[in-house]
Amino acid sequence: DQQVKQNSPSLSVQEGRISILNCDYTNSMFDYFLWYKKYPAEGPTFLISISSIKDKNEDGRFTVFLNKSAKHLSLHIVPSQPGDSAVYFCAASWLQGAQKLVFGQGTRLTINP
Amino acid sequence: GAGVSQSPRYKVAKRGQDVALRCDPISGHVSLFWYQQALGQGPEFLTYFQNEAQLDKSGLPSDRFFAERPEGSVSTLKIQRTQQEDSAVYLCASSSRTGFYEQYFGPGTRLTVT
């Protein structure tokens, strides 16, 4: 059972425009959500996170939105830059889960010049 | 060191061989995790250490998989009698006590079993 789902395997966005990556989850016990970015042949790099007590967290060009009632979160990148081209993973964790992360399948983002 | 390091970066093993994968976490990080990432998928949890104690090994796929962290720093993931389905990237991550949930990943070891 896939507890964290990223339903779009790929996304293509023009440079300078907004990129929106989506993630859905099924486990109501999740209380912390993270986004990771991964380049080929490298490990995932932590990008931004959000606690379940918030509905928005912003860090520079990156904003994560959490809709608990819909069990949905999204990552907004504004403006998109060529260096943002990578695979993005959504991950979730919960206090009783001993910090282990449950990942989605990833979305490959391509920023076109 | 500056980040999590893993060795070897690439490993080719013949079916039935034993392999050992090493992880050096960020200095001072008490928590250490191992994940397995199959091609085209997200990482999947294998096991978790807090210092030298293995607190969760629920994700280890079989008893052929064994992990240790004897002194609370470097960790080794050992796979005995490798099978083709073990082919994957094995990722190690560490986190500090204060950054409870953010985990910092190494580059991974790509294991190919032929």
XYZ file of C-alpha atoms in Angstrom, chain A:
113
model
C 0.000 0.000 0.000
C 1.435 3.306 -1.113
C 0.922 5.671 1.827
C 2.496 8.630 0.023
C 1.671 9.160 -3.635
C 3.018 11.489 -6.269
C 0.707 10.899 -9.180
C 2.647 12.906 -11.765
C 5.810 11.072 -12.852
C 7.001 14.133 -14.747
C 6.383 17.850 -15.136
C 7.741 20.325 -17.648
C 7.730 24.076 -16.887
C 9.108 27.107 -18.661
C 11.900 29.014 -16.954
C 10.570 31.881 -14.857
C 7.115 30.359 -14.417
C 5.721 28.608 -11.355
C 6.300 24.895 -10.794
C 3.713 23.074 -8.694
C 4.444 19.565 -7.492
C 1.715 17.592 -5.747
C 1.645 14.841 -3.160
C -1.177 12.906 -1.497
C -1.041 10.743 1.607
C -3.355 8.256 3.259
C -2.028 7.822 6.813
C -3.684 10.253 9.235
C -0.873 9.703 11.741
C 1.652 11.555 9.589
C 2.566 14.800 11.341
C 5.595 16.042 9.453
C 6.178 16.362 5.735
C 9.325 17.009 3.762
C 10.384 17.645 0.194
C 13.660 16.347 -1.162
C 15.379 17.106 -4.436
C 17.557 14.547 -6.184
C 20.083 14.936 -8.975
C 21.364 11.863 -10.862
C 24.007 9.845 -9.015
C 23.520 11.905 -5.846
C 21.558 11.307 -2.684
C 18.340 13.217 -1.985
C 18.902 16.756 -0.675
C 16.544 18.195 1.930
C 14.616 21.157 0.550
C 11.811 22.240 2.848
C 9.494 20.783 5.473
C 6.207 21.501 7.193
C 4.653 20.392 10.460
C 1.021 19.309 10.548
C 0.210 22.227 12.841
C 0.894 24.628 9.961
C -0.648 24.994 6.531
C 2.185 26.896 4.836
C 5.932 27.187 5.059
C 8.058 29.412 2.877
C 11.779 29.484 2.207
C 12.941 31.777 -0.563
C 11.574 30.551 -3.884
C 10.080 27.441 -2.279
C 6.717 27.238 -0.524
C 5.024 24.128 0.777
C 1.273 24.058 1.380
C -0.474 21.467 3.516
C -4.195 20.682 3.328
C -4.830 18.196 6.141
C -8.498 17.666 5.391
C -7.648 16.632 1.837
C -4.450 14.831 2.907
C -2.642 16.776 0.232
C 0.504 18.848 0.067
C 2.141 20.774 -2.697
C 5.489 22.392 -3.396
C 5.557 25.684 -5.279
C 8.746 26.949 -6.894
C 8.660 30.570 -8.057
C 10.338 31.549 -10.294
C 11.539 28.255 -11.740
C 15.188 28.107 -12.770
C 17.100 25.607 -14.957
C 18.966 24.348 -11.872
C 15.654 23.231 -10.425
C 15.511 20.409 -12.966
C 15.672 17.268 -10.816
C 13.518 14.543 -9.304
C 11.464 15.750 -6.344
C 10.351 13.402 -3.591
C 7.649 14.045 -1.072
C 8.155 12.289 2.286
C 6.169 11.930 5.488
C 6.960 10.989 9.049
C 5.209 10.631 12.396
C 6.244 10.803 16.010
C 5.550 7.146 16.746
C 7.267 6.118 13.537
C 10.740 6.456 15.032
C 11.618 9.172 12.542
C 11.545 6.901 9.515
C 10.483 8.611 6.318
C 7.881 7.259 3.913
C 8.564 8.509 0.393
C 6.473 9.014 -2.684
C 7.597 7.739 -6.074
C 9.010 11.060 -7.171
C 8.236 13.623 -9.882
C 10.814 14.522 -12.497
C 10.753 18.297 -13.035
C 12.239 19.732 -16.198
C 12.672 23.490 -16.529
C 12.826 24.590 -20.140
C 14.747 27.750 -21.110
